[in-house]
CSV table of N, CA and C in Angstrom, one decimal:
chain,number,residue,atom,x,y,z
A,145,LEU,N,168.1,121.5,225.6
A,145,LEU,CA,167.3,120.4,225.0
A,145,LEU,C,166.1,120.2,225.8
A,146,SER,N,164.8,120.3,225.3
A,146,SER,CA,163.6,120.1,225.9
A,146,SER,C,162.9,118.8,225.3
A,147,ALA,N,162.1,118.1,226.3
A,147,ALA,CA,161.3,117.3,225.8
A,147,ALA,C,159.7,117.2,226.6
A,148,LEU,N,159.0,116.7,225.9
A,148,LEU,CA,157.5,116.4,226.4
A,148,LEU,C,157.4,114.7,226.8
A,149,ALA,N,157.0,114.2,227.8
A,149,ALA,CA,156.9,113.2,228.1
A,149,ALA,C,155.2,112.8,228.1
A,150,VAL,N,154.8,111.8,227.2
A,150,VAL,CA,153.6,111.3,227.1
A,150,VAL,C,153.3,109.9,227.5
A,151,ALA,N,152.7,109.5,228.5
A,151,ALA,CA,152.6,108.1,229.0
A,151,ALA,C,151.2,107.4,228.7
A,152,ASP,N,151.2,106.2,228.4
A,152,ASP,CA,150.1,105.5,228.2
A,152,ASP,C,148.8,106.1,227.5
A,153,ALA,N,148.9,107.2,226.5
A,153,ALA,CA,148.0,107.6,225.8
A,153,ALA,C,148.3,107.5,224.4
A,154,VAL,N,149.3,107.7,223.6
A,154,VAL,CA,150.1,107.4,222.6
A,154,VAL,C,151.2,106.7,222.7
A,155,VAL,N,151.3,105.7,221.4
A,155,VAL,CA,152.3,105.2,221.3
A,155,VAL,C,153.0,105.4,220.1
A,156,ASN,N,154.4,105.2,219.9
A,156,ASN,CA,155.1,105.4,218.7
A,156,ASN,C,155.3,103.8,218.1
A,157,ASN,N,154.6,103.5,216.8
A,157,ASN,CA,155.1,102.3,216.2
A,157,ASN,C,155.9,102.3,215.2
A,158,ARG,N,156.9,103.4,215.3
A,158,ARG,CA,158.0,103.7,214.4
A,158,ARG,C,157.7,104.2,213.3
A,159,LEU,N,156.2,104.1,212.8
A,159,LEU,CA,155.8,104.5,211.3
A,159,LEU,C,155.0,105.9,211.7
A,160,GLU,N,154.3,105.6,212.8
A,160,GLU,CA,153.3,106.9,213.1
A,160,GLU,C,153.1,106.7,214.5
A,161,LEU,N,152.3,107.7,215.0
A,161,LEU,CA,151.9,107.9,216.5
A,161,LEU,C,150.4,107.3,216.3
A,162,GLU,N,150.1,106.7,217.4
A,162,GLU,CA,148.6,106.0,217.3
A,162,GLU,C,148.3,106.3,218.9
A,163,PHE,N,146.9,106.0,218.9
A,163,PHE,CA,146.4,105.7,220.6
A,163,PHE,C,146.6,104.4,221.0
A,164,VAL,N,146.8,104.3,222.2
A,164,VAL,CA,146.8,102.9,222.7
A,164,VAL,C,145.5,102.3,222.3
A,165,PRO,N,145.5,100.9,222.2
A,165,PRO,CA,144.3,100.2,221.7
A,165,PRO,C,143.2,100.5,222.5
A,166,ASP,N,142.0,100.4,221.9
A,166,ASP,CA,140.5,100.7,222.7
A,166,ASP,C,140.3,99.9,223.9
A,167,ARG,N,140.8,98.8,223.8
A,167,ARG,CA,140.7,97.8,225.0
A,167,ARG,C,141.1,98.2,226.2
A,168,TYR,N,141.9,99.4,226.3
A,168,TYR,CA,142.7,99.8,227.4
A,168,TYR,C,141.8,101.1,227.6
A,169,MET,N,140.8,101.5,227.1
A,169,MET,CA,140.0,102.7,227.3
A,169,MET,C,138.7,102.4,227.9
A,170,ASP,N,138.1,103.1,229.0
A,170,ASP,CA,136.8,102.7,229.5
A,170,ASP,C,135.7,103.4,228.3
A,171,ASP,N,135.9,104.5,227.8
A,171,ASP,CA,135.4,105.3,226.5
A,171,ASP,C,136.2,105.7,225.7
A,172,PRO,N,136.4,104.9,224.7
A,172,PRO,CA,137.3,105.5,223.6
A,172,PRO,C,137.2,106.8,223.1
A,173,PRO,N,135.8,106.8,222.5
A,173,PRO,CA,135.8,108.0,221.8
A,173,PRO,C,135.9,109.4,222.7
A,174,ALA,N,135.5,109.5,223.8
A,174,ALA,CA,135.7,110.3,224.8
A,174,ALA,C,137.1,110.6,225.3
A,175,GLU,N,137.6,109.6,225.6
A,175,GLU,CA,139.1,109.7,225.9
A,175,GLU,C,139.9,110.0,225.1
A,176,LYS,N,139.6,109.6,223.6
A,176,LYS,CA,140.7,110.0,222.4
A,176,LYS,C,140.4,111.6,222.4
A,177,ARG,N,139.0,112.1,222.5
A,177,ARG,CA,138.9,113.4,222.2
A,177,ARG,C,139.5,114.3,223.2
A,178,GLY,N,139.3,113.8,224.5
A,178,GLY,CA,140.1,114.3,225.8
A,178,GLY,C,141.8,114.6,225.3
A,179,ILE,N,142.2,113.4,225.1
A,179,ILE,CA,143.7,113.1,224.6
A,179,ILE,C,144.2,114.3,223.8
A,180,ARG,N,143.6,114.2,222.6
A,180,ARG,CA,143.6,115.2,221.4
A,180,ARG,C,143.4,116.7,222.0
A,181,GLU,N,142.7,117.1,222.7
A,181,GLU,CA,142.5,118.3,223.3
A,181,GLU,C,143.7,118.8,224.2
A,182,GLY,N,143.9,117.8,225.1
A,182,GLY,CA,145.1,118.0,225.8
A,182,GLY,C,146.5,118.2,225.2
A,183,LEU,N,146.7,117.2,224.3
A,183,LEU,CA,148.1,117.3,223.8
A,183,LEU,C,148.0,118.8,222.9
A,184,ALA,N,146.9,118.9,222.0
A,184,ALA,CA,146.9,120.1,221.4
A,184,ALA,C,147.5,121.4,222.0
A,185,ARG,N,146.8,121.6,223.3
A,185,ARG,CA,147.2,122.8,224.2
A,185,ARG,C,148.6,122.4,224.5
A,186,LEU,N,149.1,121.4,224.7
A,186,LEU,CA,150.6,121.1,225.2
A,186,LEU,C,151.3,121.6,224.0
A,187,VAL,N,151.1,121.0,222.7
A,187,VAL,CA,151.9,121.1,221.6
A,187,VAL,C,152.0,122.9,221.3
A,188,ASP,N,150.8,123.4,221.5
A,188,ASP,CA,150.7,125.0,221.2
A,188,ASP,C,151.5,125.8,222.2
A,189,GLU,N,151.5,125.5,223.4
A,189,GLU,CA,152.1,126.1,224.5
A,189,GLU,C,153.5,125.9,225.2
A,190,LEU,N,154.0,124.5,224.9
A,190,LEU,CA,155.2,124.3,225.2
A,190,LEU,C,156.3,124.4,224.2
A,191,ASP,N,157.6,124.6,224.5
A,191,ASP,CA,158.5,124.7,223.7
A,191,ASP,C,159.5,123.5,224.0
A,192,PHE,N,159.2,122.5,223.1
A,192,PHE,CA,160.0,121.3,223.1
A,192,PHE,C,160.4,120.9,221.6
A,193,SER,N,161.5,119.8,221.8
A,193,SER,CA,162.0,119.3,220.7
A,193,SER,C,161.7,117.9,220.6
A,194,HIS,N,161.8,117.2,221.6
A,194,HIS,CA,161.7,115.7,221.8
A,194,HIS,C,160.6,115.2,222.3
A,195,LEU,N,159.8,114.2,221.8
A,195,LEU,CA,159.0,113.6,222.2
A,195,LEU,C,159.3,112.3,222.9
A,196,LEU,N,158.7,112.0,224.1
A,196,LEU,CA,159.1,110.8,224.7
A,196,LEU,C,157.7,109.9,225.0
A,197,LEU,N,157.7,108.7,224.8
A,197,LEU,CA,156.7,108.1,225.0
A,197,LEU,C,156.9,106.9,225.9
A,198,ALA,N,155.8,106.5,226.4
A,198,ALA,CA,155.9,105.3,227.4
A,198,ALA,C,156.0,103.9,226.6
A,199,HIS,N,155.6,104.0,225.3
A,199,HIS,CA,155.5,102.7,224.4
A,199,HIS,C,156.1,102.9,223.2
A,200,GLY,N,157.3,102.5,222.5
A,200,GLY,CA,158.0,102.9,221.6
A,200,GLY,C,159.3,103.8,221.7
A,201,PRO,N,159.9,104.0,220.7
A,201,PRO,CA,161.4,104.6,220.8
A,201,PRO,C,160.8,106.1,220.9
A,202,PRO,N,161.9,107.0,221.5
A,202,PRO,CA,161.5,108.5,221.6
A,202,PRO,C,161.8,109.0,220.0
A,203,ILE,N,161.3,110.1,220.0
A,203,ILE,CA,161.3,110.9,218.7
A,203,ILE,C,162.2,112.4,218.9
A,204,PRO,N,163.5,111.9,218.6
A,204,PRO,CA,164.4,113.1,218.9
A,204,PRO,C,164.2,114.2,217.7
A,205,ASP,N,164.1,115.5,218.1
A,205,ASP,CA,164.4,116.6,217.4
A,205,ASP,C,163.2,117.0,216.7
A,206,GLU,N,162.2,116.1,216.3
A,206,GLU,CA,161.0,116.4,215.5
A,206,GLU,C,159.6,116.1,216.5
A,207,GLY,N,159.7,116.1,217.6
A,207,GLY,CA,158.6,116.0,218.5
A,207,GLY,C,157.5,116.6,218.3
A,208,PRO,N,157.6,117.9,218.1
A,208,PRO,CA,156.5,118.8,217.8
A,208,PRO,C,155.6,118.4,216.6
A,209,GLY,N,156.3,118.6,215.5
A,209,GLY,CA,155.8,118.2,214.2
A,209,GLY,C,155.2,116.8,214.3
A,210,ARG,N,155.6,115.7,214.7
A,210,ARG,CA,155.0,114.6,214.6
A,210,ARG,C,153.6,114.5,215.5
A,211,LEU,N,153.8,115.2,216.6
A,211,LEU,CA,152.6,115.2,217.4
A,211,LEU,C,151.4,116.1,216.6
A,212,ARG,N,151.9,117.1,216.0
A,212,ARG,CA,151.0,117.8,215.2
A,212,ARG,C,150.5,117.1,214.3
A,213,ARG,N,151.0,116.2,213.4
A,213,ARG,CA,150.5,115.3,212.5
A,213,ARG,C,149.6,114.3,213.1
A,214,PHE,N,149.9,113.7,214.0
A,214,PHE,CA,149.1,112.8,215.0
A,214,PHE,C,147.7,113.4,215.1
A,215,LEU,N,147.8,114.6,215.8
A,215,LEU,CA,146.5,115.4,216.1
A,215,LEU,C,145.7,115.8,215.0
A,216,ALA,N,146.4,115.9,213.8
A,216,ALA,CA,145.6,116.3,212.5
A,216,ALA,C,144.7,115.2,211.8
A,217,THR,N,145.1,113.9,212.4
A,217,THR,CA,144.6,112.9,211.6
A,217,THR,C,143.2,112.4,212.3
């Protein structure tokens, strides 16, 4: 079993992944762009099944797919 842990950038609200609220970012457009780029590299380079987030329940077994869907939005 393998997992990717993402803290304080993306939250799982049970329906879909989303960024933390803009009020917690200094420059939301730039930070979201950087987060997307970094997560896209990780999802392409790492072999993991589960996604763990600091906020919201873990996503077992379908972490890469859920993360890819989030990045495509």
